[in-house]
């Protein structure tokens, strides 16, 4: 075997242009190139506005008034001249003024007529609260698609149906009916929120307000008849007021569009943190019945998020933790953390967390250690630094420790565990020490782990210092933001292989024809021959050279081992003939009724078994997979996925994520597999353009020899 030469390469995924949000005149709403009319409305019309502020159709009017919305409010009610103290209009046409955003809050039978009015009035965007569409039935789906066609033809961007609307904190545009928005209007912040669930978006708003995490915009996309999660994420990524985007996602239908939005966020340096649900079979089905989303294979989403540097939060706490850290300052340059603590036990806890989350805790230089030992000779001073309770007696100690870690520790952030100082009379000492360190060393993030009063939290937040109650969560959030930062800081993306069109032969496809496709990609396969009789198989074996393997060839036999249709190793003609007769019907009952297309005789290849597959995902297109192969592939499910195509280095990185990687790399006396050759095969297969009628190609096993010996696809399957 040998390692084949590199194939043709192509450049990295194109980065979208870096232009900011443009603004088309409201009078020319049909030409709006962005979602400005939705997120930055200068006027809002509420169709079906109720005089009762407790009703779904009346609450948005009340909230826009109470919040102090800066734009024009136009209640539309066919039977009233005044609604909640505002002049009401019989129809949109009676307003005779530009309308950026229209809320359609009318009975289902009147929704279509209202949308037609929006089109005639030149409305930029419309929101439909109502449910009963694609999430409930095919008839509902058809009605929803009909509304989308009307909006598209009229140049109106449509949010919903089955959504809870949107809000803009700076302009106080709260176009929603949720009760959580009814009081305590927050100050504007820099975190944008996109949620496919309306109630969950409202919950996130309420929690952010309680925790002091300030939002810039929020939107609930619902059934996504037109405006979807990716549209909103991309708009927020371009928005100057938004530093970080958080999202709640159930599923998505247009993978290419979502990837483009992620790429725009990366190009603009905006961290994206998503809580993606729908891992379990029940969760996937629930998502489909909730907002009619296609959830797709969960591990594919992990691969997509990894490609674009999107952090997937596992819990709501994690979503807010990473957002809090990202919103409070610049992304850390690396993953090196300094730790200072008033508790030795907390230092151990944080050290364990750093190990678990792949965070480096570098030791201080010897000179710094020697100096600190003169101040606290009875404490640990190398990093983590354990101050003990003396920090309360010597008020110069904490500022000195923070300055030492920040200035001499070679760290990207300092996380301090201060126990209950934030709710005690020691709070001024903690606050002054932290703010002084943040000002003196702006490239080193300061993170406080302490119980704190709202006033202390607010003071530290104003200095760009987030506060966490749980030190483990603080370390986890730092690790996540550091990973995002490293991904954004990558100077270039490895060139990926050029696509290779495959010609699918007419007729049925078995292992032999599958391997022919692999050879088109430059993937090595063993010397082999198709025979029709046991005697012909024996002659082929003599020509190939022993030892050989013989398999029954059939397009209807994807798992040959279980059917007794594989024989190896064979060393003589007599063994070949006997094996063939034993495997074929009628001697092999497992093949009764199975169409036999011949006997495949191949040179026997030994090595470490991997599985490599390319399949067409319904949402994201071609996905490449590599994992532990052979009979263990389906049992252990040790695999890594990525968007195709991938370059050899990205393929090697995939292999290194496998649980079996240590074994593949020669741990405990095992043979060090030729992982360079294996990565080359993964990269080559990832470049295949699957023709119509082919959903995937699988190599199982890929026999990987010892380092330098190459890799060989000894079995293959087309789907």
Short mmCIF file of C-alpha atoms in Angstrom, two decimals, residues 312-501:
data_model
loop_
_atom_site.label_atom_id
_atom_site.label_comp_id
_atom_site.label_asym_id
_atom_site.label_seq_id
_atom_site.Cartn_x
_atom_site.Cartn_y
_atom_site.Cartn_z
CA UNK A 312 -23.64 24.86 22.05
CA UNK A 313 -24.90 25.34 25.57
CA UNK A 314 -26.18 22.24 27.32
CA UNK A 315 -28.32 24.08 29.85
CA UNK A 316 -30.06 27.41 30.27
CA UNK A 317 -27.55 28.30 33.00
CA UNK A 318 -24.70 27.73 30.56
CA UNK A 319 -26.40 29.83 27.89
CA UNK A 320 -26.58 32.78 30.29
CA UNK A 321 -23.13 32.17 31.79
CA UNK A 322 -21.32 32.36 28.45
CA UNK A 323 -23.46 35.30 27.34
CA UNK A 324 -22.68 37.17 30.56
CA UNK A 325 -18.95 36.71 30.12
CA UNK A 326 -19.02 37.53 26.40
CA UNK A 327 -21.13 40.64 26.93
CA UNK A 328 -18.88 42.09 29.63
CA UNK A 329 -15.74 42.51 27.52
CA UNK A 330 -13.50 41.33 24.74
CA UNK A 331 -12.91 37.65 24.06
CA UNK A 332 -9.82 36.26 25.80
CA UNK A 333 -6.75 35.82 23.65
CA UNK A 334 -6.14 32.29 24.93
CA UNK A 335 -7.20 29.68 27.48
CA UNK A 336 -4.74 30.48 30.31
CA UNK A 337 -6.44 31.20 33.61
CA UNK A 338 -5.11 32.66 36.83
CA UNK A 339 -6.91 31.63 40.00
CA UNK A 340 -6.99 33.47 43.32
CA UNK A 341 -9.17 32.24 46.13
CA UNK A 342 -9.91 32.84 49.79
CA UNK A 343 -10.60 29.10 50.13
CA UNK A 344 -8.15 26.30 49.44
CA UNK A 345 -11.04 23.95 48.74
CA UNK A 346 -12.48 26.32 46.14
CA UNK A 347 -9.05 26.42 44.51
CA UNK A 348 -9.13 22.64 44.17
CA UNK A 349 -12.66 22.81 42.76
CA UNK A 350 -11.62 25.39 40.17
CA UNK A 351 -8.46 23.47 39.28
CA UNK A 352 -10.51 20.33 38.67
CA UNK A 353 -12.88 22.35 36.51
CA UNK A 354 -9.98 23.73 34.47
CA UNK A 355 -8.71 20.20 33.86
CA UNK A 356 -12.18 19.06 32.81
CA UNK A 357 -12.70 21.97 30.42
CA UNK A 358 -9.17 22.00 28.92
CA UNK A 359 -8.17 25.31 30.52
CA UNK A 360 -4.48 25.93 31.22
CA UNK A 361 -3.41 27.07 34.71
CA UNK A 362 0.20 28.20 34.28
CA UNK A 363 2.44 28.52 37.30
CA UNK A 364 3.75 31.93 38.26
CA UNK A 365 7.41 32.76 37.52
CA UNK A 366 9.86 31.82 40.30
CA UNK A 367 10.57 35.48 41.05
CA UNK A 368 6.89 36.21 41.61
CA UNK A 369 6.46 33.10 43.77
CA UNK A 370 9.45 34.08 45.93
CA UNK A 371 8.10 37.59 46.42
CA UNK A 372 4.60 36.41 47.36
CA UNK A 373 5.98 33.88 49.84
CA UNK A 374 7.44 36.73 51.82
CA UNK A 375 3.93 38.16 52.15
CA UNK A 376 1.95 34.96 52.77
CA UNK A 377 4.49 32.27 53.69
CA UNK A 378 1.80 29.88 54.94
CA UNK A 379 -0.30 29.90 51.72
CA UNK A 380 -0.15 28.42 48.22
CA UNK A 381 1.23 31.06 45.86
CA UNK A 382 2.09 29.38 42.55
CA UNK A 383 -1.40 29.48 40.83
CA UNK A 384 -3.92 28.89 42.17
CA UNK A 385 -3.12 31.40 44.91
CA UNK A 386 -4.80 30.72 48.25
CA UNK A 387 -4.94 33.98 50.21
CA UNK A 388 -6.61 32.53 53.32
CA UNK A 389 -8.45 34.94 55.61
CA UNK A 390 -5.48 37.28 55.96
CA UNK A 391 -6.69 39.10 52.88
CA UNK A 392 -9.18 40.84 55.18
CA UNK A 393 -6.48 41.98 57.61
CA UNK A 394 -3.95 43.16 55.05
CA UNK A 395 -5.91 45.34 52.66
CA UNK A 396 -2.97 45.68 50.28
CA UNK A 397 -2.69 41.94 49.70
CA UNK A 398 -5.58 41.32 47.30
CA UNK A 399 -4.65 44.18 44.93
CA UNK A 400 -1.05 42.89 44.93
CA UNK A 401 -2.12 39.31 44.14
CA UNK A 402 -4.39 40.38 41.30
CA UNK A 403 -1.67 42.62 39.86
CA UNK A 404 0.88 39.80 40.08
CA UNK A 405 -1.36 37.27 38.36
CA UNK A 406 -2.49 39.76 35.72
CA UNK A 407 0.90 41.33 35.04
CA UNK A 408 3.34 38.44 35.53
CA UNK A 409 1.26 35.28 35.32
CA UNK A 410 1.05 35.01 31.54
CA UNK A 411 -2.72 34.50 31.77
CA UNK A 412 -5.66 35.62 29.67
CA UNK A 413 -8.06 35.97 32.59
CA UNK A 414 -8.10 35.86 36.38
CA UNK A 415 -10.97 34.14 38.16
CA UNK A 416 -11.24 34.87 41.86
CA UNK A 417 -13.30 33.06 44.44
CA UNK A 418 -14.25 35.63 47.08
CA UNK A 419 -16.90 33.63 48.97
CA UNK A 420 -19.37 36.06 50.56
CA UNK A 421 -17.30 39.23 50.28
CA UNK A 422 -19.81 40.72 47.85
CA UNK A 423 -22.53 40.77 50.51
CA UNK A 424 -20.33 41.80 53.43
CA UNK A 425 -18.47 44.85 54.66
CA UNK A 426 -15.49 43.55 52.65
CA UNK A 427 -17.29 44.33 49.38
CA UNK A 428 -15.52 47.71 48.90
CA UNK A 429 -12.13 46.00 49.18
CA UNK A 430 -13.09 43.35 46.63
CA UNK A 431 -14.63 45.87 44.23
CA UNK A 432 -11.73 48.33 44.37
CA UNK A 433 -9.16 45.55 43.93
CA UNK A 434 -10.93 44.08 40.92
CA UNK A 435 -11.65 47.36 39.19
CA UNK A 436 -8.05 48.50 39.70
CA UNK A 437 -6.73 45.28 38.15
CA UNK A 438 -9.17 45.54 35.23
CA UNK A 439 -8.07 49.11 34.53
CA UNK A 440 -4.34 48.40 34.87
CA UNK A 441 -4.39 45.21 32.76
CA UNK A 442 -7.16 45.64 30.16
CA UNK A 443 -6.05 42.59 28.13
CA UNK A 444 -6.62 40.29 31.11
CA UNK A 445 -10.25 39.59 31.95
CA UNK A 446 -11.23 39.74 35.63
CA UNK A 447 -13.97 37.32 36.73
CA UNK A 448 -15.53 37.45 40.20
CA UNK A 449 -16.99 34.38 41.89
CA UNK A 450 -18.88 35.64 44.93
CA UNK A 451 -22.24 36.17 46.47
CA UNK A 452 -23.04 39.78 45.73
CA UNK A 453 -25.71 42.39 46.24
CA UNK A 454 -27.35 43.92 43.16
CA UNK A 455 -25.35 47.10 43.76
CA UNK A 456 -22.04 45.23 43.82
CA UNK A 457 -22.98 43.30 40.68
CA UNK A 458 -23.89 46.51 38.91
CA UNK A 459 -20.66 48.25 39.91
CA UNK A 460 -18.51 45.35 38.74
CA UNK A 461 -20.53 44.97 35.54
CA UNK A 462 -19.95 48.63 34.72
CA UNK A 463 -16.21 47.87 34.93
CA UNK A 464 -16.57 44.89 32.60
CA UNK A 465 -16.30 42.32 35.39
CA UNK A 466 -18.98 39.59 35.40
CA UNK A 467 -20.07 38.00 38.69
CA UNK A 468 -20.78 34.28 39.11
CA UNK A 469 -22.24 32.54 42.14
CA UNK A 470 -20.67 29.21 41.17
CA UNK A 471 -16.90 29.10 40.45
CA UNK A 472 -17.27 25.94 38.36
CA UNK A 473 -19.72 27.71 36.06
CA UNK A 474 -17.31 30.63 35.79
CA UNK A 475 -14.51 28.33 34.60
CA UNK A 476 -16.86 26.58 32.18
CA UNK A 477 -17.96 29.91 30.70
CA UNK A 478 -14.36 31.07 30.35
CA UNK A 479 -13.46 27.82 28.58
CA UNK A 480 -16.35 28.27 26.15
CA UNK A 481 -15.49 31.88 25.36
CA UNK A 482 -11.82 30.98 24.95
CA UNK A 483 -12.75 28.32 22.39
CA UNK A 484 -14.87 30.82 20.48
CA UNK A 485 -12.02 33.32 20.60
CA UNK A 486 -9.48 30.82 19.28
CA UNK A 487 -11.81 29.91 16.44
CA UNK A 488 -12.40 33.55 15.50
CA UNK A 489 -8.68 34.28 15.68
CA UNK A 490 -7.70 31.61 13.17
CA UNK A 491 -5.77 33.41 10.46
CA UNK A 492 -6.97 31.09 7.71
CA UNK A 493 -8.97 27.97 7.10
CA UNK A 494 -7.25 24.97 5.57
CA UNK A 495 -7.87 24.71 1.84
CA UNK A 496 -10.51 22.09 1.24
CA UNK A 497 -10.49 19.66 -1.69
CA UNK A 498 -12.25 20.58 -4.91
CA UNK A 499 -15.53 18.74 -5.50
CA UNK A 500 -15.31 15.58 -7.58
CA UNK A 501 -18.49 14.67 -9.53
#
